[in-house]
CSV table of C-alpha atoms and ligand atoms in Angstrom, one decimal:
chain,number,residue,atom,x,y,z
A,853,MET,CA,-22.7,-23.7,-45.6
A,854,ASN,CA,-23.9,-22.5,-49.0
A,855,LYS,CA,-20.5,-21.1,-50.2
A,856,LYS,CA,-18.1,-23.2,-52.3
A,857,THR,CA,-14.8,-24.2,-50.8
A,858,ILE,CA,-11.6,-25.4,-52.3
A,859,THR,CA,-12.8,-29.0,-51.9
A,860,ASP,CA,-15.7,-28.3,-54.3
A,861,ILE,CA,-13.5,-27.4,-57.3
A,862,ASP,CA,-10.8,-29.0,-59.5
A,863,ILE,CA,-7.5,-27.3,-58.9
A,864,LYS,CA,-5.0,-29.7,-60.4
A,865,GLY,CA,-2.4,-27.9,-62.4
A,866,LYS,CA,-4.4,-24.7,-62.1
A,867,ARG,CA,-3.1,-21.3,-61.2
A,868,VAL,CA,-4.8,-20.5,-57.9
A,869,ILE,CA,-4.5,-17.0,-56.2
A,870,VAL,CA,-5.1,-17.1,-52.5
A,871,ARG,CA,-5.8,-14.1,-50.3
A,872,VAL,CA,-4.2,-14.9,-47.0
A,873,ASP,CA,-3.7,-12.9,-43.8
A,874,PHE,CA,0.0,-12.6,-43.3
A,875,ASN,CA,-0.3,-9.4,-41.3
A,876,VAL,CA,2.2,-10.6,-38.7
A,877,PRO,CA,3.8,-8.6,-35.9
A,878,LEU,CA,7.5,-7.7,-36.6
A,879,ASP,CA,10.2,-6.4,-34.2
A,880,GLU,CA,12.6,-3.6,-35.1
A,881,LYS,CA,15.0,-6.1,-36.7
A,882,LEU,CA,12.1,-7.4,-38.8
A,883,ASN,CA,11.9,-10.7,-37.0
A,884,ILE,CA,8.4,-12.2,-36.9
A,885,THR,CA,7.4,-12.2,-33.2
A,886,ASP,CA,4.3,-14.3,-33.7
A,887,ASP,CA,3.8,-16.6,-36.7
A,888,SER,CA,0.4,-18.0,-35.9
A,889,ARG,CA,-1.2,-16.2,-38.8
A,890,ILE,CA,1.2,-17.9,-41.2
A,891,ARG,CA,0.6,-21.3,-39.5
A,892,GLY,CA,-3.2,-20.7,-39.7
A,893,ALA,CA,-3.0,-20.6,-43.5
A,894,LEU,CA,-0.9,-23.8,-43.8
A,895,SER,CA,-3.7,-26.2,-44.2
A,896,THR,CA,-5.1,-24.4,-47.2
A,897,ILE,CA,-1.7,-23.9,-48.8
A,898,GLN,CA,-0.6,-27.6,-48.2
A,899,TYR,CA,-3.9,-28.8,-49.7
A,900,LEU,CA,-3.2,-26.8,-52.8
A,901,ILE,CA,0.4,-28.0,-53.0
A,902,LYS,CA,-0.6,-31.6,-52.5
A,903,ASN,CA,-3.2,-31.4,-55.2
A,904,GLY,CA,-0.8,-29.9,-57.8
A,905,ALA,CA,-2.0,-26.3,-58.0
A,906,LYS,CA,0.3,-23.4,-58.8
A,907,VAL,CA,-0.1,-21.4,-55.6
A,908,ILE,CA,0.1,-17.6,-55.7
A,909,LEU,CA,-0.3,-16.0,-52.3
A,910,MET,CA,-1.2,-12.4,-51.6
A,911,SER,CA,-1.5,-10.4,-48.3
A,912,HIS,CA,-1.2,-7.1,-46.7
A,913,LEU,CA,1.1,-6.2,-43.9
A,914,GLY,CA,0.6,-3.1,-41.7
A,915,ARG,CA,-0.6,0.2,-43.1
A,916,PRO,CA,1.8,1.4,-45.7
A,917,GLU,CA,-1.0,3.6,-47.1
A,918,GLY,CA,-0.3,3.1,-50.8
A,919,LYS,CA,3.5,3.6,-50.6
A,920,VAL,CA,6.4,1.1,-50.7
A,921,LYS,CA,7.8,0.8,-47.2
A,922,ASP,CA,10.8,-1.5,-46.9
A,923,GLU,CA,10.0,-2.4,-43.3
A,924,MET,CA,6.6,-3.7,-44.5
A,925,ARG,CA,7.9,-6.0,-47.2
A,926,LEU,CA,6.8,-9.6,-47.0
A,927,THR,CA,10.3,-11.0,-47.2
A,928,PRO,CA,10.5,-12.3,-43.6
A,929,VAL,CA,7.1,-13.9,-44.2
A,930,ALA,CA,8.3,-15.8,-47.3
A,931,LYS,CA,11.3,-17.1,-45.4
A,932,ARG,CA,9.2,-18.3,-42.5
A,933,LEU,CA,6.5,-19.8,-44.7
A,934,GLY,CA,9.3,-21.7,-46.6
A,935,GLU,CA,10.6,-23.1,-43.3
A,936,LEU,CA,7.1,-24.2,-42.2
A,937,LEU,CA,6.3,-25.8,-45.6
A,938,GLY,CA,9.7,-27.3,-46.0
A,939,LYS,CA,9.9,-26.0,-49.5
A,940,GLU,CA,11.0,-23.0,-51.5
A,941,VAL,CA,8.7,-20.0,-51.4
A,942,LYS,CA,9.5,-17.4,-54.1
A,943,LYS,CA,8.8,-13.8,-53.2
A,944,ALA,CA,8.0,-11.2,-55.8
A,945,ASP,CA,9.1,-7.6,-55.5
A,946,ASP,CA,5.6,-6.3,-56.3
A,947,CYS,CA,2.1,-7.7,-56.5
A,948,VAL,CA,1.2,-6.5,-60.0
A,949,GLY,CA,3.2,-5.9,-63.3
A,950,ASP,CA,5.0,-7.7,-66.1
A,951,ASP,CA,7.4,-9.4,-63.8
A,952,ILE,CA,4.6,-11.0,-61.9
A,953,ALA,CA,3.1,-12.3,-65.2
A,954,LYS,CA,6.5,-13.7,-66.1
A,955,ALA,CA,7.1,-15.3,-62.7
A,956,VAL,CA,3.7,-16.9,-62.8
A,957,SER,CA,4.1,-18.3,-66.3
A,958,ALA,CA,7.4,-20.0,-65.1
A,959,MET,CA,5.6,-21.8,-62.3
A,960,GLU,CA,5.3,-25.6,-62.1
A,961,PRO,CA,2.5,-27.4,-60.3
A,962,SER,CA,2.9,-27.2,-56.5
A,963,ASP,CA,5.2,-24.2,-56.7
A,964,VAL,CA,4.5,-21.3,-54.3
A,965,LEU,CA,4.9,-17.7,-55.1
A,966,LEU,CA,4.2,-14.9,-52.6
A,967,LEU,CA,3.3,-11.5,-54.0
A,968,GLU,CA,4.6,-8.3,-52.3
A,969,ASN,CA,2.4,-6.3,-49.8
A,970,LEU,CA,-0.9,-5.5,-51.5
A,971,ARG,CA,-1.2,-2.2,-49.7
A,972,PHE,CA,1.9,-0.8,-51.3
A,973,HIS,CA,-0.8,0.2,-53.9
A,974,LYS,CA,-3.6,2.5,-52.8
A,975,GLU,CA,-5.8,0.7,-55.4
A,976,GLU,CA,-6.1,-2.3,-53.0
A,977,THR,CA,-8.1,-0.6,-50.3
A,978,MET,CA,-9.9,1.6,-52.9
A,979,ASN,CA,-11.1,-1.7,-54.5
A,980,ASP,CA,-10.0,-0.4,-57.9
A,981,PRO,CA,-11.4,-2.6,-60.6
A,982,GLY,CA,-8.3,-2.3,-62.8
A,983,PHE,CA,-6.1,-3.4,-60.0
A,984,ALA,CA,-8.4,-6.3,-59.1
A,985,ARG,CA,-8.5,-7.4,-62.7
A,986,GLN,CA,-4.7,-7.4,-62.8
A,987,LEU,CA,-4.5,-9.6,-59.7
A,988,ALA,CA,-7.1,-11.9,-61.3
A,989,SER,CA,-5.1,-12.1,-64.5
A,990,TYR,CA,-2.4,-14.2,-62.9
A,991,ALA,CA,-4.8,-17.0,-61.9
A,992,GLU,CA,-7.7,-19.2,-62.9
A,993,ILE,CA,-9.2,-19.6,-59.5
A,994,PHE,CA,-9.5,-17.3,-56.4
A,995,VAL,CA,-9.4,-18.6,-52.9
A,996,ASN,CA,-10.2,-16.3,-49.9
A,997,ASP,CA,-8.6,-17.5,-46.7
A,998,ALA,CA,-8.2,-14.2,-44.9
A,999,PHE,CA,-11.3,-13.8,-42.7
A,1000,GLY,CA,-9.8,-10.8,-40.9
A,1001,THR,CA,-10.3,-8.7,-44.0
A,1002,CYS,CA,-13.6,-10.2,-45.2
A,1003,HIS,CA,-15.5,-7.2,-43.8
A,1004,ARG,CA,-13.7,-4.9,-46.1
A,1005,ALA,CA,-14.5,-4.7,-49.8
A,1006,HIS,CA,-11.0,-4.4,-51.1
A,1007,ALA,CA,-9.5,-5.4,-54.5
A,1008,SER,CA,-8.0,-8.7,-53.1
A,1009,THR,CA,-11.1,-9.7,-51.2
A,1010,GLU,CA,-14.1,-8.5,-53.2
A,1011,GLY,CA,-13.0,-6.9,-56.5
A,1012,ILE,CA,-11.2,-9.9,-57.7
A,1013,THR,CA,-14.2,-12.2,-57.3
A,1014,LYS,CA,-15.8,-10.4,-60.3
A,1015,TYR,CA,-13.2,-12.0,-62.6
A,1016,LEU,CA,-12.5,-15.5,-61.3
A,1017,PRO,CA,-14.4,-18.5,-59.9
A,1018,SER,CA,-14.1,-17.7,-56.1
A,1019,VAL,CA,-14.2,-20.1,-53.2
A,1020,ALA,CA,-13.4,-20.2,-49.5
A,1021,GLY,CA,-10.2,-21.7,-48.0
A,1022,PHE,CA,-10.3,-23.9,-45.0
A,1023,LEU,CA,-9.9,-21.0,-42.5
A,1024,VAL,CA,-12.7,-19.0,-43.9
A,1025,SER,CA,-15.0,-21.9,-44.3
A,1026,LYS,CA,-14.6,-22.8,-40.6
A,1027,GLU,CA,-15.4,-19.2,-39.7
A,1028,ILE,CA,-18.5,-19.2,-41.9
A,1029,GLU,CA,-19.6,-22.5,-40.4
A,1030,TYR,CA,-19.5,-21.3,-36.8
A,1031,PHE,CA,-20.8,-17.8,-37.3
A,1032,GLU,CA,-23.6,-19.0,-39.6
A,1033,LYS,CA,-24.8,-21.4,-36.9
A,1034,ALA,CA,-24.5,-18.8,-34.2
A,1035,THR,CA,-26.4,-16.2,-36.1
A,1036,ARG,CA,-29.0,-18.4,-37.7
A,1037,ASN,CA,-29.9,-21.3,-35.4
A,1038,PRO,CA,-27.7,-21.4,-32.3
A,1039,ASP,CA,-28.3,-24.1,-29.7
A,1040,LYS,CA,-30.0,-22.5,-26.7
A,1041,PRO,CA,-29.5,-21.1,-24.1
A,1042,TYR,CA,-27.3,-18.7,-26.0
A,1043,VAL,CA,-25.2,-16.4,-24.0
A,1044,ALA,CA,-22.9,-13.6,-25.1
A,1045,ILE,CA,-20.0,-12.2,-23.0
A,1046,LEU,CA,-19.0,-8.7,-24.1
A,1047,GLY,CA,-16.1,-6.7,-22.8
A,1048,GLY,CA,-13.4,-4.4,-24.1
A,1049,ALA,CA,-12.7,-0.8,-24.1
A,1050,LYS,CA,-15.6,1.0,-25.7
A,1051,VAL,CA,-19.4,0.9,-25.6
A,1052,SER,CA,-19.5,2.6,-28.9
A,1053,ASP,CA,-17.7,-0.3,-30.6
A,1054,LYS,CA,-20.3,-2.8,-29.3
A,1055,ILE,CA,-23.6,-0.9,-29.6
A,1056,GLU,CA,-24.6,-2.5,-32.8
A,1057,VAL,CA,-23.6,-6.0,-31.7
A,1058,ILE,CA,-25.6,-5.6,-28.4
A,1059,THR,CA,-28.6,-4.4,-30.3
A,1060,SER,CA,-28.5,-7.3,-32.8
A,1061,LEU,CA,-27.7,-10.0,-30.2
A,1062,MET,CA,-30.6,-8.9,-28.1
A,1063,GLU,CA,-32.9,-10.4,-30.8
A,1064,LYS,CA,-31.1,-13.8,-30.5
A,1065,VAL,CA,-29.5,-14.4,-27.1
A,1066,ASP,CA,-30.9,-15.4,-23.7
A,1067,ALA,CA,-28.4,-13.3,-21.8
A,1068,ILE,CA,-25.6,-10.8,-22.3
A,1069,LEU,CA,-22.8,-10.6,-19.7
A,1070,ILE,CA,-21.0,-7.2,-19.8
A,1071,GLY,CA,-17.6,-6.6,-18.4
A,1072,GLY,CA,-14.5,-4.6,-19.2
A,1073,ALA,CA,-14.2,-0.8,-19.4
A,1074,MET,CA,-17.5,-0.6,-21.3
A,1075,ALA,CA,-19.4,-1.9,-18.2
A,1076,TYR,CA,-18.8,1.4,-16.4
A,1077,THR,CA,-20.8,3.5,-18.8
A,1078,PHE,CA,-23.7,1.1,-18.3
A,1079,LEU,CA,-23.3,1.2,-14.5
A,1080,LYS,CA,-23.2,5.0,-14.6
A,1081,SER,CA,-26.5,5.0,-16.5
A,1082,GLU,CA,-27.9,3.0,-13.6
A,1083,GLY,CA,-26.8,5.7,-11.1
A,1084,ILE,CA,-23.9,3.8,-9.7
A,1085,ASP,CA,-20.7,5.6,-8.7
A,1086,ILE,CA,-17.8,4.6,-10.9
A,1087,GLY,CA,-15.0,6.7,-9.5
A,1088,ASN,CA,-12.3,7.3,-12.2
A,1089,SER,CA,-13.2,4.3,-14.3
A,1090,LYS,CA,-13.3,4.7,-18.0
A,1091,LEU,CA,-16.5,6.5,-19.1
A,1092,GLU,CA,-18.0,7.5,-22.4
A,1093,PRO,CA,-20.2,10.4,-21.1
A,1094,ASP,CA,-22.0,10.8,-24.5
A,1095,LYS,CA,-23.1,7.2,-24.4
A,1096,ILE,CA,-24.8,7.1,-21.0
A,1097,GLY,CA,-28.2,7.8,-22.5
A,1098,LEU,CA,-27.8,5.1,-25.1
A,1099,ALA,CA,-26.6,2.6,-22.4
A,1100,LYS,CA,-29.8,3.4,-20.4
A,1101,GLU,CA,-31.9,2.8,-23.5
A,1102,ILE,CA,-30.2,-0.5,-24.2
A,1103,LEU,CA,-30.9,-1.7,-20.7
A,1104,SER,CA,-34.5,-0.8,-20.7
A,1105,LYS,CA,-35.0,-2.3,-24.2
A,1106,ALA,CA,-33.4,-5.6,-22.9
A,1107,ARG,CA,-35.8,-5.6,-19.9
A,1108,SER,CA,-38.8,-5.1,-22.1
A,1109,LYS,CA,-37.6,-8.1,-24.3
A,1110,ASN,CA,-36.9,-10.3,-21.3
A,1111,VAL,CA,-33.2,-10.5,-22.3
A,1112,ARG,CA,-31.0,-10.6,-19.3
A,1113,ILE,CA,-28.2,-8.1,-19.4
A,1114,LEU,CA,-25.9,-8.6,-16.4
A,1115,LEU,CA,-23.5,-6.0,-15.3
A,1116,PRO,CA,-20.6,-6.4,-12.8
A,1117,ASN,CA,-21.6,-5.9,-9.1
A,1118,ASP,CA,-18.1,-6.1,-7.7
A,1119,HIS,CA,-14.9,-4.8,-9.1
A,1120,VAL,CA,-11.1,-5.0,-8.8
A,1121,ILE,CA,-10.1,-1.4,-8.3
A,1122,SER,CA,-6.8,0.5,-8.1
A,1123,ASP,CA,-5.7,4.1,-8.2
A,1124,LYS,CA,-3.4,3.5,-11.2
A,1125,ILE,CA,-3.1,1.3,-14.3
A,1126,ASP,CA,0.2,-0.3,-13.5
A,1127,ALA,CA,1.7,-3.8,-13.4
A,1128,GLY,CA,2.8,-3.2,-9.8
A,1129,ALA,CA,-0.4,-1.5,-8.6
A,1130,SER,CA,-2.1,-2.6,-5.4
A,1131,THR,CA,-5.7,-3.6,-5.7
A,1132,GLU,CA,-8.9,-3.9,-3.6
A,1133,ILE,CA,-12.2,-5.4,-4.3
A,1134,VAL,CA,-15.4,-3.3,-3.8
A,1135,GLU,CA,-19.0,-4.0,-4.3
A,1136,HIS,CA,-21.4,-1.8,-6.1
A,1137,ASN,CA,-20.1,1.8,-5.9
A,1138,ILE,CA,-16.5,2.6,-6.7
A,1139,PRO,CA,-15.0,5.3,-4.5
A,1140,GLU,CA,-13.8,8.5,-5.9
A,1141,GLY,CA,-10.3,8.5,-7.4
A,1142,LYS,CA,-10.3,4.7,-7.9
A,1143,ILE,CA,-10.5,2.9,-11.3
A,1144,GLY,CA,-12.5,-0.3,-12.0
A,1145,LEU,CA,-10.1,-2.5,-13.9
A,1146,ASP,CA,-11.5,-6.0,-13.6
A,1147,ILE,CA,-14.7,-7.8,-12.6
A,1148,GLY,CA,-14.6,-9.0,-9.0
A,1149,PRO,CA,-15.0,-12.6,-7.7
A,1150,LYS,CA,-18.8,-12.3,-7.1
A,1151,THR,CA,-19.4,-11.1,-10.6
A,1152,VAL,CA,-17.3,-14.1,-11.9
A,1153,LYS,CA,-19.5,-16.4,-9.9
A,1154,LYS,CA,-22.7,-14.7,-11.1
A,1155,PHE,CA,-21.6,-14.9,-14.8
A,1156,GLU,CA,-20.6,-18.6,-14.4
A,1157,GLU,CA,-24.0,-19.3,-12.9
A,1158,ILE,CA,-25.5,-18.2,-16.3
A,1159,LEU,CA,-22.8,-19.8,-18.4
A,1160,LYS,CA,-23.1,-23.2,-16.9
A,1161,ASP,CA,-26.4,-23.9,-18.6
A,1162,ALA,CA,-25.5,-22.3,-21.9
A,1163,LYS,CA,-25.3,-24.4,-25.1
A,1164,THR,CA,-23.8,-21.6,-27.2
A,1165,ILE,CA,-21.4,-19.0,-25.8
A,1166,ILE,CA,-19.8,-16.2,-27.8
A,1167,TRP,CA,-17.2,-13.9,-26.2
A,1168,ASN,CA,-15.9,-10.7,-27.6
A,1169,GLY,CA,-13.7,-8.4,-25.5
A,1170,PRO,CA,-11.7,-9.0,-22.3
A,1171,VAL,CA,-13.6,-8.3,-19.0
A,1172,GLY,CA,-10.7,-6.5,-17.5
A,1173,PHE,CA,-7.4,-4.8,-18.2
A,1174,PHE,CA,-6.0,-8.3,-18.7
A,1175,GLU,CA,-2.6,-7.3,-20.2
A,1176,LEU,CA,-1.6,-6.4,-16.6
A,1177,LYS,CA,-1.5,-9.2,-14.1
A,1178,PRO,CA,-3.3,-7.5,-11.2
A,1179,PHE,CA,-6.4,-7.1,-13.5
A,1180,SER,CA,-6.3,-10.3,-15.5
A,1181,LYS,CA,-8.1,-12.7,-13.1
A,1182,GLY,CA,-11.7,-12.2,-14.3
A,1183,THR,CA,-10.7,-12.8,-17.9
A,1184,GLU,CA,-8.6,-15.8,-16.9
A,1185,GLU,CA,-11.3,-17.4,-14.8
A,1186,LEU,CA,-14.0,-17.0,-17.5
A,1187,ALA,CA,-11.6,-18.4,-20.1
A,1188,ARG,CA,-11.0,-21.5,-17.9
A,1189,PHE,CA,-14.7,-21.9,-17.3
A,1190,LEU,CA,-15.3,-21.8,-21.1
A,1191,ALA,CA,-12.5,-24.3,-21.7
A,1192,ASP,CA,-14.3,-26.8,-19.4
A,1193,SER,CA,-17.7,-26.1,-20.8
A,1194,ASN,CA,-19.6,-28.5,-23.1
A,1195,ALA,CA,-21.2,-25.5,-24.9
A,1196,THR,CA,-20.1,-24.4,-28.4
A,1197,THR,CA,-17.6,-21.7,-27.5
A,1198,ILE,CA,-16.8,-19.0,-30.1
A,1199,ILE,CA,-14.1,-16.5,-29.3
A,1200,GLY,CA,-14.1,-13.2,-31.2
A,1201,GLY,CA,-10.7,-12.3,-32.5
A,1202,GLY,CA,-8.3,-9.6,-31.3
A,1203,ASP,CA,-7.7,-9.2,-27.6
A,1204,THR,CA,-9.9,-12.0,-26.5
A,1205,ALA,CA,-8.2,-14.5,-28.8
A,1206,ALA,CA,-4.8,-13.2,-27.6
A,1207,ALA,CA,-5.8,-13.8,-24.0
A,1208,ILE,CA,-6.9,-17.3,-24.7
A,1209,TYR,CA,-3.7,-18.1,-26.5
A,1210,GLU,CA,-1.7,-16.7,-23.7
A,1211,LEU,CA,-3.5,-19.0,-21.3
A,1212,ASN,CA,-2.8,-22.0,-23.6
A,1213,LEU,CA,-6.6,-22.7,-23.8
A,1214,ASN,CA,-6.9,-22.3,-27.5
A,1215,THR,CA,-7.4,-26.0,-28.3
A,1216,ARG,CA,-10.2,-26.1,-25.7
A,1217,MET,CA,-12.5,-23.6,-27.4
A,1218,SER,CA,-14.8,-24.7,-30.3
A,1219,HIS,CA,-13.7,-21.8,-32.4
A,1220,ILE,CA,-11.3,-18.9,-32.1
A,1221,SER,CA,-12.0,-16.4,-34.8
A,1222,THR,CA,-9.1,-15.0,-36.8
A,1223,GLY,CA,-10.9,-11.7,-37.3
A,1224,GLY,CA,-11.8,-9.2,-34.6
A,1225,GLY,CA,-13.7,-6.6,-36.6
A,1226,ALA,CA,-15.0,-9.2,-39.1
A,1227,SER,CA,-16.4,-11.4,-36.3
A,1228,LEU,CA,-18.1,-8.5,-34.7
A,1229,GLU,CA,-19.7,-7.5,-38.0
A,1230,TYR,CA,-20.9,-11.0,-38.5
A,1231,LEU,CA,-22.5,-11.0,-35.1
A,1232,GLU,CA,-24.1,-7.6,-35.9
A,1233,GLY,CA,-25.8,-9.4,-38.7
A,1234,LYS,CA,-24.0,-7.5,-41.4
A,1235,ILE,CA,-23.1,-9.0,-44.7
A,1236,LEU,CA,-19.3,-9.4,-45.1
A,1237,PRO,CA,-18.5,-8.3,-48.6
A,1238,GLY,CA,-15.5,-10.7,-48.9
A,1239,ILE,CA,-17.8,-13.7,-48.1
A,1240,ALA,CA,-20.9,-12.6,-49.9
A,1241,ALA,CA,-18.9,-12.4,-53.1
A,1242,LEU,CA,-17.8,-16.1,-53.0
A,1243,ASN,CA,-19.6,-18.5,-55.3
A,1244,ASP,CA,-22.6,-20.3,-53.9
A,1245,LYS,CA,-22.7,-24.0,-53.9
B,80,AMP,P1,-11.4,-3.9,-27.3
B,80,AMP,O1,-10.3,-3.6,-28.3
B,80,AMP,O2,-12.6,-2.9,-27.4
B,80,AMP,O3,-11.8,-5.3,-27.3
B,80,AMP,O4,-10.8,-3.5,-25.9
B,80,AMP,C1,-9.8,-4.3,-25.3
B,80,AMP,C2,-9.0,-3.4,-24.3
B,80,AMP,O5,-9.9,-3.0,-23.3
B,80,AMP,C3,-7.9,-4.2,-23.7
B,80,AMP,O6,-6.7,-3.6,-24.0
B,80,AMP,C4,-8.2,-4.1,-22.3
B,80,AMP,O7,-7.1,-4.0,-21.5
B,80,AMP,C5,-9.1,-2.9,-22.1
B,80,AMP,N1,-9.9,-3.0,-20.9
B,80,AMP,C6,-10.7,-4.0,-20.5
B,80,AMP,N2,-11.2,-3.6,-19.3
B,80,AMP,C7,-10.8,-2.4,-19.0
B,80,AMP,C8,-11.0,-1.5,-17.9
B,80,AMP,N3,-11.8,-1.9,-16.8
B,80,AMP,N4,-10.5,-0.3,-17.9
B,80,AMP,C9,-9.7,0.1,-18.9
B,80,AMP,N5,-9.4,-0.7,-20.0
B,80,AMP,C10,-10.0,-1.9,-20.0
């Protein structure tokens, strides 16, 4: 990896400002319902504490759109982080201003201060240089450990790097390591599994992966637009009518490049999307009125036949409506197959990661990305501004 990380610089006694991703889900009583994002940042924070840095943390939470929203304050996060670290975490009432400068100047080595939600200021997402400079003014070093926002050029991810030496934290450096290898010199055969709701979200990634992979396995709702373009009946399954032509083009381009694109040839169907729905399995055409909601057992077998020889597997998007039990089997079986595989397995963030955690298979994947959008953009071959801006080794 050609980007500097926190182990490449001297941090002892220094004021270090760290962009973390503490965008955790909260219930109505503002209890954190899943603290895995806070846990994910612990190794970087603990390393900084152990090495005597003054640790200033900053994050966004939700979409307050430039206004102070009490229900999006980081107070519950500070409390939970304090419990996990077993030490006091001070929480500021804002992320910029004189009070922050004062709080920072009172810090001792190994102290931890959490700034308030960055997105209470619209300047954050506007990547306002003045705002970025203010954030930078509190510290001597910037650490980016929030991969999920690296595809956005915001003040706390990109703007701030103009004013401080800037390095990757442990989370971000692991992401870079896996995605660089997958995009530059993956061990072959290299197979991609793509699913999820929309073809339109995945067009760029399919086009870019076609240059690199040996096969693309398509499942999920997006498969139906492809099947439709092949003249197959899809009943009431999700369809993006304006993308049929594009789907056809992608399939013929893949054929001309000798990249195998595999579509489902059997389906779990139902007449409604419901936890108690009754299901059937059909091959090829889906009858009128029925919805395709998961890949069928023959498709699972067909996909596994390709996956068994793979040396690198990336997976982005569930292959069925996995949130509901009747339609979760395809996603579950592929997840178990990957867990047992010797290939390097890289799971794109978002729903696919959630499915893997739910199945308790997280420790059996090589890498589960902490960024849905960011991981897709990496695979699309785009430059992520938050990463590009870090100092080279
Ligand atoms: P994405 O955000 O694009 O990765 O899409 C994930 C969503 O696609 C999940 O909520 C899945 O339940 C949904 N999904 C997957 N397969 C289907 C399907 N066959 N029909 C409708 N929705 C689906």
